[in-house]
CSV table of C-alpha atoms in Angstrom, one decimal:
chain,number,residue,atom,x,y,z
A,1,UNK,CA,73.0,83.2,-53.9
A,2,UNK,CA,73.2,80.7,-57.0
A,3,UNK,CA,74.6,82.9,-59.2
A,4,UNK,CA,77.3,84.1,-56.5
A,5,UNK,CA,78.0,80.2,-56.2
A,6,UNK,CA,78.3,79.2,-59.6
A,7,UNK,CA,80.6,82.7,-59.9
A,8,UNK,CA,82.9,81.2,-58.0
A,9,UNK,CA,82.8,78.0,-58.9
A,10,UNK,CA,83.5,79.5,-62.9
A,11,UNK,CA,86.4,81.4,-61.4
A,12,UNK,CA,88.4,78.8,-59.3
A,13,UNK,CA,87.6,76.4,-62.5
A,14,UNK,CA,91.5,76.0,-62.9
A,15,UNK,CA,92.1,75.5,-59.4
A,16,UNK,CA,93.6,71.7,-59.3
A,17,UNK,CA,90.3,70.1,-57.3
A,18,UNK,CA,91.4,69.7,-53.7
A,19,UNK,CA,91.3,66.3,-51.8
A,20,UNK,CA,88.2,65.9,-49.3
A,21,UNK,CA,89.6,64.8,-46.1
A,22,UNK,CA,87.3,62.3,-44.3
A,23,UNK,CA,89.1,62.3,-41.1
A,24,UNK,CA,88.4,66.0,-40.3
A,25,UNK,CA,86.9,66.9,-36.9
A,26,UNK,CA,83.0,66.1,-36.2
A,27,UNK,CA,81.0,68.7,-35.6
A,28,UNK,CA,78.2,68.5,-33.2
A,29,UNK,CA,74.8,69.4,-34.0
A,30,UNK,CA,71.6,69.8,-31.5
A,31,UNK,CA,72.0,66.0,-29.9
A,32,UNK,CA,73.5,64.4,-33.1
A,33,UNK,CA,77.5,64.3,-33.8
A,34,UNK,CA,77.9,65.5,-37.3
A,35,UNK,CA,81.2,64.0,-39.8
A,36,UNK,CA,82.1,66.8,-42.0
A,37,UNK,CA,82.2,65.3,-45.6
A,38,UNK,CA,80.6,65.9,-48.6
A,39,UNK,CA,78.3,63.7,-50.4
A,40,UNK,CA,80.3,60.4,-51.5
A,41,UNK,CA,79.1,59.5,-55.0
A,42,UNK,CA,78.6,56.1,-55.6
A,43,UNK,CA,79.8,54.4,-59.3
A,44,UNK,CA,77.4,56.4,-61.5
A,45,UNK,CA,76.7,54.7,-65.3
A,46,UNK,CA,75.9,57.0,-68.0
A,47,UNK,CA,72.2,57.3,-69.4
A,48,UNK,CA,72.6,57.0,-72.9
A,49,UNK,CA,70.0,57.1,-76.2
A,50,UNK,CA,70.4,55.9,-80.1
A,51,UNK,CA,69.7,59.5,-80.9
A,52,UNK,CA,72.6,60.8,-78.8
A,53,UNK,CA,76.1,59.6,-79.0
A,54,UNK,CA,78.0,62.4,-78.8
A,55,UNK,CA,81.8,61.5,-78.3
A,56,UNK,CA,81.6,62.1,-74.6
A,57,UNK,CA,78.8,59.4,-74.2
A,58,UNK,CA,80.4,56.7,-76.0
A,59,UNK,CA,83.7,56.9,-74.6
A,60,UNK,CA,84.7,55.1,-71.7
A,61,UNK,CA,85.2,57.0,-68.8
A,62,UNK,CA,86.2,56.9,-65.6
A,63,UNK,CA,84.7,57.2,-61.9
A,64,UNK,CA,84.4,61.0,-61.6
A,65,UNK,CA,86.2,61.7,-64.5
A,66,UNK,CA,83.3,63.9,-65.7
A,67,UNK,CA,84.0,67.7,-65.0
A,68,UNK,CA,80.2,68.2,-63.0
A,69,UNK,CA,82.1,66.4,-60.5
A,70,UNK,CA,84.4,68.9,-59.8
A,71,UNK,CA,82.0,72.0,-60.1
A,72,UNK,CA,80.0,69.8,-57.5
A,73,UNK,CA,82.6,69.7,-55.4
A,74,UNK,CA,83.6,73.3,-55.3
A,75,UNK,CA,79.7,73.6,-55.1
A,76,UNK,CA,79.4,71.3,-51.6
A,77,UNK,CA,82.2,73.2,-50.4
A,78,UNK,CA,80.7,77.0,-50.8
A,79,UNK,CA,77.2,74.9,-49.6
A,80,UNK,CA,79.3,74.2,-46.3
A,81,UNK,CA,80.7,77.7,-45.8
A,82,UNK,CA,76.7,79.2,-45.8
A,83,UNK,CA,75.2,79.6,-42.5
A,84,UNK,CA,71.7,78.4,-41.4
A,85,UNK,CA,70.2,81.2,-42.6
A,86,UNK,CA,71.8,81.5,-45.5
A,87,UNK,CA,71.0,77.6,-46.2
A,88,UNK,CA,67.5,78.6,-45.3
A,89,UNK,CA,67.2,81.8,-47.9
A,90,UNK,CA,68.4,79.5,-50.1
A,91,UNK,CA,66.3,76.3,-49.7
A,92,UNK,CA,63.3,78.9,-49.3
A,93,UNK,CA,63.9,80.5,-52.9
A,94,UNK,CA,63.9,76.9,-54.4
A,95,UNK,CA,61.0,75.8,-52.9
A,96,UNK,CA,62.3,73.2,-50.4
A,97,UNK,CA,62.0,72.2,-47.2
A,98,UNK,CA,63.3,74.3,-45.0
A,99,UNK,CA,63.0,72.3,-41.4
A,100,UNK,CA,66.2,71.0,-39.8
A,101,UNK,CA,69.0,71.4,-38.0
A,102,UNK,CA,72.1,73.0,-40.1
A,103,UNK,CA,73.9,69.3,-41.5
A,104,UNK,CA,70.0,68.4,-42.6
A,105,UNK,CA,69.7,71.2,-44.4
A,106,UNK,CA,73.3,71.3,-46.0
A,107,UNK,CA,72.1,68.0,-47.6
A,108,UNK,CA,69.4,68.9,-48.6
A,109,UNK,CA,70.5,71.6,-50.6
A,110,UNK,CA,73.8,69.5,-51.9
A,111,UNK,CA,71.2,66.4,-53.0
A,112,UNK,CA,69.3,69.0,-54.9
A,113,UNK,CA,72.5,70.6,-56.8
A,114,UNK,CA,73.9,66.9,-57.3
A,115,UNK,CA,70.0,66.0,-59.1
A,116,UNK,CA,69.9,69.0,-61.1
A,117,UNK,CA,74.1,68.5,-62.2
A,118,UNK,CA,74.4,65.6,-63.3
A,119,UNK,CA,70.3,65.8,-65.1
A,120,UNK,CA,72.3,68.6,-67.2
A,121,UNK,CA,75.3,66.7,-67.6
A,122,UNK,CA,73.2,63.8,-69.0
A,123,UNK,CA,74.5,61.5,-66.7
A,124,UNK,CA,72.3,58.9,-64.6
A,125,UNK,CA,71.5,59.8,-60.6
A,126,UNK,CA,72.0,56.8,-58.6
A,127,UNK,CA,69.2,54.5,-58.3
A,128,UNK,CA,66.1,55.4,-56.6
A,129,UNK,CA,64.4,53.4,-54.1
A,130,UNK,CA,63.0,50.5,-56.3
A,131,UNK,CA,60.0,49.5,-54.1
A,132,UNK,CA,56.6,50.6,-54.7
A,133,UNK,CA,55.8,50.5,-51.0
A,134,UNK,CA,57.5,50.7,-47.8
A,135,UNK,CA,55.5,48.8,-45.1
A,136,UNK,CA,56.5,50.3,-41.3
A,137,UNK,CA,56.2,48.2,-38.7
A,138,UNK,CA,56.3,48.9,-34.7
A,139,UNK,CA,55.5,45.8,-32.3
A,140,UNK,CA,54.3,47.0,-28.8
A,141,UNK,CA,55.2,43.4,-26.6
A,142,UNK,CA,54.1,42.4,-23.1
A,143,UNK,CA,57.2,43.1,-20.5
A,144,UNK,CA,58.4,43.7,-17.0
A,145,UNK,CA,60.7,46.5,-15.6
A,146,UNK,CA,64.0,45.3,-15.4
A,147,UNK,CA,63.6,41.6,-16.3
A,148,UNK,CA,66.1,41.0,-19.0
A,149,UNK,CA,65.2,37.5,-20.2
A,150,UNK,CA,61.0,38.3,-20.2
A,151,UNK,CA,59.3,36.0,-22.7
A,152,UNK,CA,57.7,39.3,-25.0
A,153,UNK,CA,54.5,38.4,-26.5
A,154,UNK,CA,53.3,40.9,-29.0
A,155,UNK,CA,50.2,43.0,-28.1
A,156,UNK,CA,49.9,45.5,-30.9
A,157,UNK,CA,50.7,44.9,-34.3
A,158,UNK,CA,50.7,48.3,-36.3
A,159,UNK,CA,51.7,48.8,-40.2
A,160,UNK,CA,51.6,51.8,-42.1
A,161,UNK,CA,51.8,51.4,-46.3
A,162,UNK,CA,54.0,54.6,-47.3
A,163,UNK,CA,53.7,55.0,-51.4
A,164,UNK,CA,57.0,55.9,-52.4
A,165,UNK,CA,55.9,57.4,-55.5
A,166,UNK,CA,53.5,59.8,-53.6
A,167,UNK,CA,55.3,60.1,-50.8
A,168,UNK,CA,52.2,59.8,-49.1
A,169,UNK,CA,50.6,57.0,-46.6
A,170,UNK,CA,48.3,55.0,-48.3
A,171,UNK,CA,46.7,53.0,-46.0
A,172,UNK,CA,47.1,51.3,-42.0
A,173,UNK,CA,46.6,48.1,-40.5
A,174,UNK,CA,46.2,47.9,-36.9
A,175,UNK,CA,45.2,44.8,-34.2
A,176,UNK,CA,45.7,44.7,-30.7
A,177,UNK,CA,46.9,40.2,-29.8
A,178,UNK,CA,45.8,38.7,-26.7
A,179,UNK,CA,48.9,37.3,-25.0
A,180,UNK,CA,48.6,33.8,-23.8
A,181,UNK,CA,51.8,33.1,-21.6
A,182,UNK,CA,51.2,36.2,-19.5
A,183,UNK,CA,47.5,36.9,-20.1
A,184,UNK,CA,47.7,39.7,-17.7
A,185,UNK,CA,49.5,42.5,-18.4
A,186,UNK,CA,52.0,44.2,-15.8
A,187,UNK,CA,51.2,47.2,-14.3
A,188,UNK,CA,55.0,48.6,-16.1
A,189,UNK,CA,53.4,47.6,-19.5
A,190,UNK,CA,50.5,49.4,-19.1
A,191,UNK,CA,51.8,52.0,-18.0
A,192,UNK,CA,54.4,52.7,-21.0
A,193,UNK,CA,52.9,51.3,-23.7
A,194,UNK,CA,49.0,52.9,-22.7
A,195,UNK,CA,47.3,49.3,-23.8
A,196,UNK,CA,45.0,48.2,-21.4
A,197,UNK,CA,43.9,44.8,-19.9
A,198,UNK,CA,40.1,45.2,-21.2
A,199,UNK,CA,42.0,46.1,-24.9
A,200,UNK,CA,44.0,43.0,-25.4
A,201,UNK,CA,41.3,40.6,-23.5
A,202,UNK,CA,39.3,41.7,-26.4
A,203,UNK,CA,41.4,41.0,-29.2
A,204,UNK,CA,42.1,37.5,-31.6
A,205,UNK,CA,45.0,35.7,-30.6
A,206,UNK,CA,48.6,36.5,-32.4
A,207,UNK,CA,47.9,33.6,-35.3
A,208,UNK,CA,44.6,35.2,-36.1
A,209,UNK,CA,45.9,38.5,-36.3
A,210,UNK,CA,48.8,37.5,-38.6
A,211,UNK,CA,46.2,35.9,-40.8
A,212,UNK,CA,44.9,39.4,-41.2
A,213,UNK,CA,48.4,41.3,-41.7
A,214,UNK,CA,48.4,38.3,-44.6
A,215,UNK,CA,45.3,39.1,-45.9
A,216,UNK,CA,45.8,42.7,-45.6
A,217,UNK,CA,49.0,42.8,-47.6
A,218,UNK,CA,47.5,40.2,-50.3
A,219,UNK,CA,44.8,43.0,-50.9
A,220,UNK,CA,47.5,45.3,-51.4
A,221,UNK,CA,49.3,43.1,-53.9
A,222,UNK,CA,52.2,43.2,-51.5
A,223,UNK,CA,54.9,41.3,-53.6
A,224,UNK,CA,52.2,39.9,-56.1
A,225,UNK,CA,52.3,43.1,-58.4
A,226,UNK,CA,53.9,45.4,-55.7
A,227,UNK,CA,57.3,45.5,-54.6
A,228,UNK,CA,57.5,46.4,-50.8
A,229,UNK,CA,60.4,46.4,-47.9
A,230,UNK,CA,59.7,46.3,-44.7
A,231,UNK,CA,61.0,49.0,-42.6
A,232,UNK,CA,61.5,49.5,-38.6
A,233,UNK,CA,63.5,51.5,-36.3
A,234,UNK,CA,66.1,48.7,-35.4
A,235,UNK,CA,66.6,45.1,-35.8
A,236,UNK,CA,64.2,43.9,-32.5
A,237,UNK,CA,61.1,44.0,-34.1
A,238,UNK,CA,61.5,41.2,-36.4
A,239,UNK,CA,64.8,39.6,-35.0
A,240,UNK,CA,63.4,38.8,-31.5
A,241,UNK,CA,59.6,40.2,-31.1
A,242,UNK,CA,58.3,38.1,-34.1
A,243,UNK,CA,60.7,35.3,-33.8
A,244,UNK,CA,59.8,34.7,-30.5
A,245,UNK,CA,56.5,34.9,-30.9
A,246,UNK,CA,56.1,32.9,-34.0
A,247,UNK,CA,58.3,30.3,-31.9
A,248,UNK,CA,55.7,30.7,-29.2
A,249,UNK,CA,52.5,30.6,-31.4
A,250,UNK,CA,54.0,27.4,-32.9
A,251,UNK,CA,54.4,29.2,-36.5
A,252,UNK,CA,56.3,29.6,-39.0
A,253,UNK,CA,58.5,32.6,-39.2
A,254,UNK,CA,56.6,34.9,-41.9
A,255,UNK,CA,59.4,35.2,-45.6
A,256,UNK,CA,59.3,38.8,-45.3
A,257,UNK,CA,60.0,39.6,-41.8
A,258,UNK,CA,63.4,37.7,-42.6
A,259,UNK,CA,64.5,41.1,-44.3
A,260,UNK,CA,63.9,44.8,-43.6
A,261,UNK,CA,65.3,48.4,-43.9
A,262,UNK,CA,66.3,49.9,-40.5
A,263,UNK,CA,65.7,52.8,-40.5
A,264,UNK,CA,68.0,54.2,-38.4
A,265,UNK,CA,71.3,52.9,-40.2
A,266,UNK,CA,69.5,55.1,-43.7
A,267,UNK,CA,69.0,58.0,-41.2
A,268,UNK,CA,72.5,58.0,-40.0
A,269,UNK,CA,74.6,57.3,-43.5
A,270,UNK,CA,72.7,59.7,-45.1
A,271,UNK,CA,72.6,62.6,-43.1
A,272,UNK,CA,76.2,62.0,-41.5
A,273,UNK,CA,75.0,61.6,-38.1
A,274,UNK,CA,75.5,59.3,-35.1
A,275,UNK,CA,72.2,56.5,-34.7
A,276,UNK,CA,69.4,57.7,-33.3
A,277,UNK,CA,65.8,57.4,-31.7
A,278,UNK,CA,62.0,58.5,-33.3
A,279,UNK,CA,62.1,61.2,-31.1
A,280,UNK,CA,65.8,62.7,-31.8
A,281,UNK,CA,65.3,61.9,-35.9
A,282,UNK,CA,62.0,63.4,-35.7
A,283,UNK,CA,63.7,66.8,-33.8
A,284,UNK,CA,66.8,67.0,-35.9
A,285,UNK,CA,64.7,67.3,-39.1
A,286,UNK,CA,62.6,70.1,-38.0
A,287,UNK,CA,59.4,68.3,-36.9
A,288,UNK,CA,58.1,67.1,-33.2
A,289,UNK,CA,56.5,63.6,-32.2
A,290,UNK,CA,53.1,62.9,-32.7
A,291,UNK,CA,50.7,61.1,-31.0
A,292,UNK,CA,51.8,58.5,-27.4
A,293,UNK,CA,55.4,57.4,-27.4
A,294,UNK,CA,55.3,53.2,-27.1
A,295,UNK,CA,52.3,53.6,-28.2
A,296,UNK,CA,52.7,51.3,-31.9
A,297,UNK,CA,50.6,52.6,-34.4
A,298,UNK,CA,51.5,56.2,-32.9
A,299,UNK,CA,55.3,55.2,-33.3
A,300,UNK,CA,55.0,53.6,-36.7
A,301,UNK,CA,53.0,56.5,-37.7
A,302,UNK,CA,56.1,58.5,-36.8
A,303,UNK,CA,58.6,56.3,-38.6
A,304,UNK,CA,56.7,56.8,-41.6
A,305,UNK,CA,56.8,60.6,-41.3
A,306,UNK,CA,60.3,60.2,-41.2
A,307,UNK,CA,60.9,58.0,-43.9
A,308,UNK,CA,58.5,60.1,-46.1
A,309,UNK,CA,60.9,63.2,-45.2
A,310,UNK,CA,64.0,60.7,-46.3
A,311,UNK,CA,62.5,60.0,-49.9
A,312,UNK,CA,62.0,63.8,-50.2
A,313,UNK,CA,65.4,64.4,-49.5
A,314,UNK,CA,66.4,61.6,-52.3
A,315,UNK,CA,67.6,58.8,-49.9
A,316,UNK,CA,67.4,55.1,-51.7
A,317,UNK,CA,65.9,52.8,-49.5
A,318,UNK,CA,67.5,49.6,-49.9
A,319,UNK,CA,67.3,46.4,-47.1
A,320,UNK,CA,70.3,46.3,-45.2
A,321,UNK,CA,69.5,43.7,-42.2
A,322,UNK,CA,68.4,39.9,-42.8
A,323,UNK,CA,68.2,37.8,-40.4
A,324,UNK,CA,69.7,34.2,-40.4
A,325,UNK,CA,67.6,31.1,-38.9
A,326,UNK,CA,65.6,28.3,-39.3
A,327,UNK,CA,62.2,28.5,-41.1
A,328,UNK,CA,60.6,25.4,-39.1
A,329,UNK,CA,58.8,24.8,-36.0
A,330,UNK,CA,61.4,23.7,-34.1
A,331,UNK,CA,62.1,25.2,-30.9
A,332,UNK,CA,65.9,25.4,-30.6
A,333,UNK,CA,66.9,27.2,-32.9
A,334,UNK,CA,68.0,31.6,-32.3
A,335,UNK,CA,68.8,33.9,-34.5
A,336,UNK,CA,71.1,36.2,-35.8
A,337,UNK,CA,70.8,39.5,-37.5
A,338,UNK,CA,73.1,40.3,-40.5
A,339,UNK,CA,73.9,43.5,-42.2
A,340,UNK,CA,73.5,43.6,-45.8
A,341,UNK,CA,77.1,44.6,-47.7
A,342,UNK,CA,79.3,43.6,-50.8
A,343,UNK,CA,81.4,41.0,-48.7
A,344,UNK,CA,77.4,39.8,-47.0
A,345,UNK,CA,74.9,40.1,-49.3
A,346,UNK,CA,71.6,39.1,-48.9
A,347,UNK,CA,70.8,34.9,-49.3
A,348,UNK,CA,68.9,33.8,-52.0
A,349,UNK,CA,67.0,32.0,-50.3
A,350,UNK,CA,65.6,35.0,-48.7
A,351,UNK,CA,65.4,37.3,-51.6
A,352,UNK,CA,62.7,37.3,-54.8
A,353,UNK,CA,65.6,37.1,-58.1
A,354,UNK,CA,65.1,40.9,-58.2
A,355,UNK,CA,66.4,41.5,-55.1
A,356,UNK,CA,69.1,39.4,-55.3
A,357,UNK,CA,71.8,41.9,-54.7
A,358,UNK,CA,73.8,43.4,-51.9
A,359,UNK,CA,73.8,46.7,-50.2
A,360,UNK,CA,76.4,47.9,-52.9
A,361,UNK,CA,74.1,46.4,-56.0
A,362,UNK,CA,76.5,43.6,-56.6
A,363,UNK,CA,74.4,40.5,-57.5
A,364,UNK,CA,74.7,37.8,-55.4
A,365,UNK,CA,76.5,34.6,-55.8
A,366,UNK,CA,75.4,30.4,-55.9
A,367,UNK,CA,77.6,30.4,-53.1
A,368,UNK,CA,75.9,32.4,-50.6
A,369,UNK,CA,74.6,30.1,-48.0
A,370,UNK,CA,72.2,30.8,-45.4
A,371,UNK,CA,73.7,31.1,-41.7
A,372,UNK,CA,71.8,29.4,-39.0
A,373,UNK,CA,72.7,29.4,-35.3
A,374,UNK,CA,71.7,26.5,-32.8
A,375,UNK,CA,71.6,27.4,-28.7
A,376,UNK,CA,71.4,24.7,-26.3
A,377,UNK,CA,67.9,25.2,-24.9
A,378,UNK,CA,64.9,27.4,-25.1
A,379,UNK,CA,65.9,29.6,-22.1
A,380,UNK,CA,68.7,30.9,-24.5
A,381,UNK,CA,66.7,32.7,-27.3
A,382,UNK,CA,67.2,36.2,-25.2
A,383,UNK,CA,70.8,36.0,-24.7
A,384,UNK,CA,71.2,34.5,-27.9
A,385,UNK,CA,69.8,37.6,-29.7
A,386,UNK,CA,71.6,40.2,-27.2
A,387,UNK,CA,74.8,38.7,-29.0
A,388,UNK,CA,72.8,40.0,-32.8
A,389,UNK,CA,75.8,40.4,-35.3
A,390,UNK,CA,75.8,43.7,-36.2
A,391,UNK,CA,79.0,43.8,-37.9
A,392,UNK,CA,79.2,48.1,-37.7
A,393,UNK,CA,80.7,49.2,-34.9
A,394,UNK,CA,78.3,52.5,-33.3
A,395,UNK,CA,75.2,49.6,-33.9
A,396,UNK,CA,72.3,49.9,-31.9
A,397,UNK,CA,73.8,47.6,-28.8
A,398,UNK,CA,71.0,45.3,-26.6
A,399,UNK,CA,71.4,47.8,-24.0
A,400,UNK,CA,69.2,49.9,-26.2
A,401,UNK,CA,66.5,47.3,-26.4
A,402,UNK,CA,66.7,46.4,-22.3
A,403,UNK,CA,66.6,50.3,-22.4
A,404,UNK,CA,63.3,50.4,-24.3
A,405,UNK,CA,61.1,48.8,-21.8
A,406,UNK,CA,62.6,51.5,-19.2
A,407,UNK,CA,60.1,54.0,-18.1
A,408,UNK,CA,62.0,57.9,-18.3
A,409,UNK,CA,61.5,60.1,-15.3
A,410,UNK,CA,60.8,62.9,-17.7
């Protein structure tokens, strides 16, 4: 199959390199609605060394200009003709995964040409994910069925350590909180999130248990030797679970929940997909959920699996939400949640001066200033976050989050 490929990609080699056209129809796939486009490559610099500079490395070149970009082109284009099985064969004789659905799989294969290319070509891969650790967290909070402006209190505070390098988890941290403005928990809450009364009666208030998470990541070197982004599936967790609750608790809101990788925006770019849930990610790339659904450590778990099967596939994991607000005690103050991109990059006051760049890797400027958003009273914290400023249009809308605290007759 490779050497039928790179047969034809020798024999249209004079054929002027036709134009990719983004706008072509999408294509659906299982649940997710699939853009047909090849991969776009990002400004790529050239590796070069003292005993190599050969006229071709020392000239200055343009974006693309390179002829692996066209044989990779002409390559993506034979990958898209190839049926599932054929992608299958294919991924099966190089030793790759071979779970997915069809567009999964066509990426897959592409990231692996695109790798092995421009290795040959002796020209530098985009950057990999620079952290040493992702850290996934999943807050389970008290609720009610159908009360939109419920004051959440976290009840479960799960995080899973994923080494990037390995690919593997490397260790968990896990505490139920006992809530203290609803003390008892609703019958709805019990029911979806499977945390019992006796469970969080038992456990150290939220305060004590972010001690721990502290302690935890301090043993871990967490930003003290290793880097580490914090990762979730959507903004909530940190933009209104935490803040809430840290405005509740009377504490200040933690440095590094104030930026975080969601996960679902990496999922979606890279795969050329619509947003999604755990459960629809988790199908689409070949594997099932495991564990209790709303149950936290079970989700995060989850999340991890999935973010483990994006590294093998070669996605960078960079932060691409902040959130803007104030770092005090003070009670009336909300908060907004901000994408990360070349015309928003991420604050400095936010960001160690090695992470001091935007979504595109421009650095950031002096003039960045940090955005902070006052409401009127205390009551306005829910509706303040339902208006989050999710610049992308398709974003995950606060219907999903009122959603997430429906129970599914299924």
């Amino acid at each position: 199959m490779e050497a039928e490929m790179e047969s034809k990609l020798s024999s249209k080699s004079d054929q002027p390199l036709r134009e990719h056209n983004e706008g072509e129809e999408a294509k659906t796939s299982g649940s997710l609605t699939i853009t047909k486009k090849d991969i776009d490559y990002p400004v790529l610099q050239r590796a070069t060394t003292d005993h190599s500079k050969s006229k071709k490395d020392v000239a200055s070149v343009g974006e693309f200009s390179d002829p692996v970009y066209k044989k990779l082109a002409r390559l993506n284009g034979e990958i898209n003709k190839m049926t599932k099985d054929q992608l299958k064969a294919k991924l099966t004789a190089l030793k790759l995964d071979t779970n997915g659905v069809k567009e999964v799989l066509k990426r897959r294969l592409k990231n692996f040409y695109k790798k092995q290319k421009l290795m040959k070509a002796r020209i530098k891969t985009p950057g990999s994910t620079k952290y040493d650790y992702l850290v996934v967290i999943d807050f389970e909070a008290t609720c009610e069925r159908e009360v939109d402006d419920y004051q959440h209190e976290i009840i479960e505070f799960p995080a899973i350590l994923v080494d990037v390098a390995e690919m593997t988890i490397a260790d968990e941290f896990h505490s139920y909180c006992r809530p203290v403005l609803n003390p008892r928990l609703t019958d709805f809450c019990v029911q979806l999130t499977g945390i019992t009364q006796t469970k969080v009666a038992a456990a150290p208030e939220f305060p004590q248990v972010l001690t721990s998470f502290s302690e935890w990541m301090q043993a871990h070197h967490l930003g003290d030797g290793h880097s580490f982004a914090i990762v979730t599936d959507g903004p909530w967790d940190m933009s209104r679970f935490l803040h809430m609750q840290c405005q509740f608790s009377g504490l200040d809101f933690p440095r590094w929940a104030r930026k975080w990788v969601n996960i679902r925006k990496v999922y979606s770019n890279f795969y050329q997909c619509r947003r999604c849930g755990i459960e629809a990610m988790l199908i689409s790339l070949g594997m099932s959920f495991e564990g209790q659904l709303h149950c936290g450590r079970d989700d995060a778990r989850n999340i991890a699996r999935i973010a483990m099967r994006l590294l093998s596939d070669g996605v960078t994991f960079k932060i691409n939400e902040y959130l803007t607000q104030s770092t005090n005690r003070r009670k009336d103050r909300t908060a907004e949640v901000e994408n990360v991109s070349s015309s928003n990059p991420i604050p400095s006051d936010i960001c160690s001066e090695d992470e001091l760049e935007t979504g595109d890797g421009a650095k950031v400027t002096d003039e960045v200033k940090t955005k902070v958003k006052a409401s009127k009273v205390d009551s306005e914290l829910s509706s303040g976050v339902k208006k989050l400023s999710l610049c992308d249009e398709q974003d995950e809308g606060i219907e999903d989050l009122l959603a997430y605290y429906k129970l599914q007759s299924s």
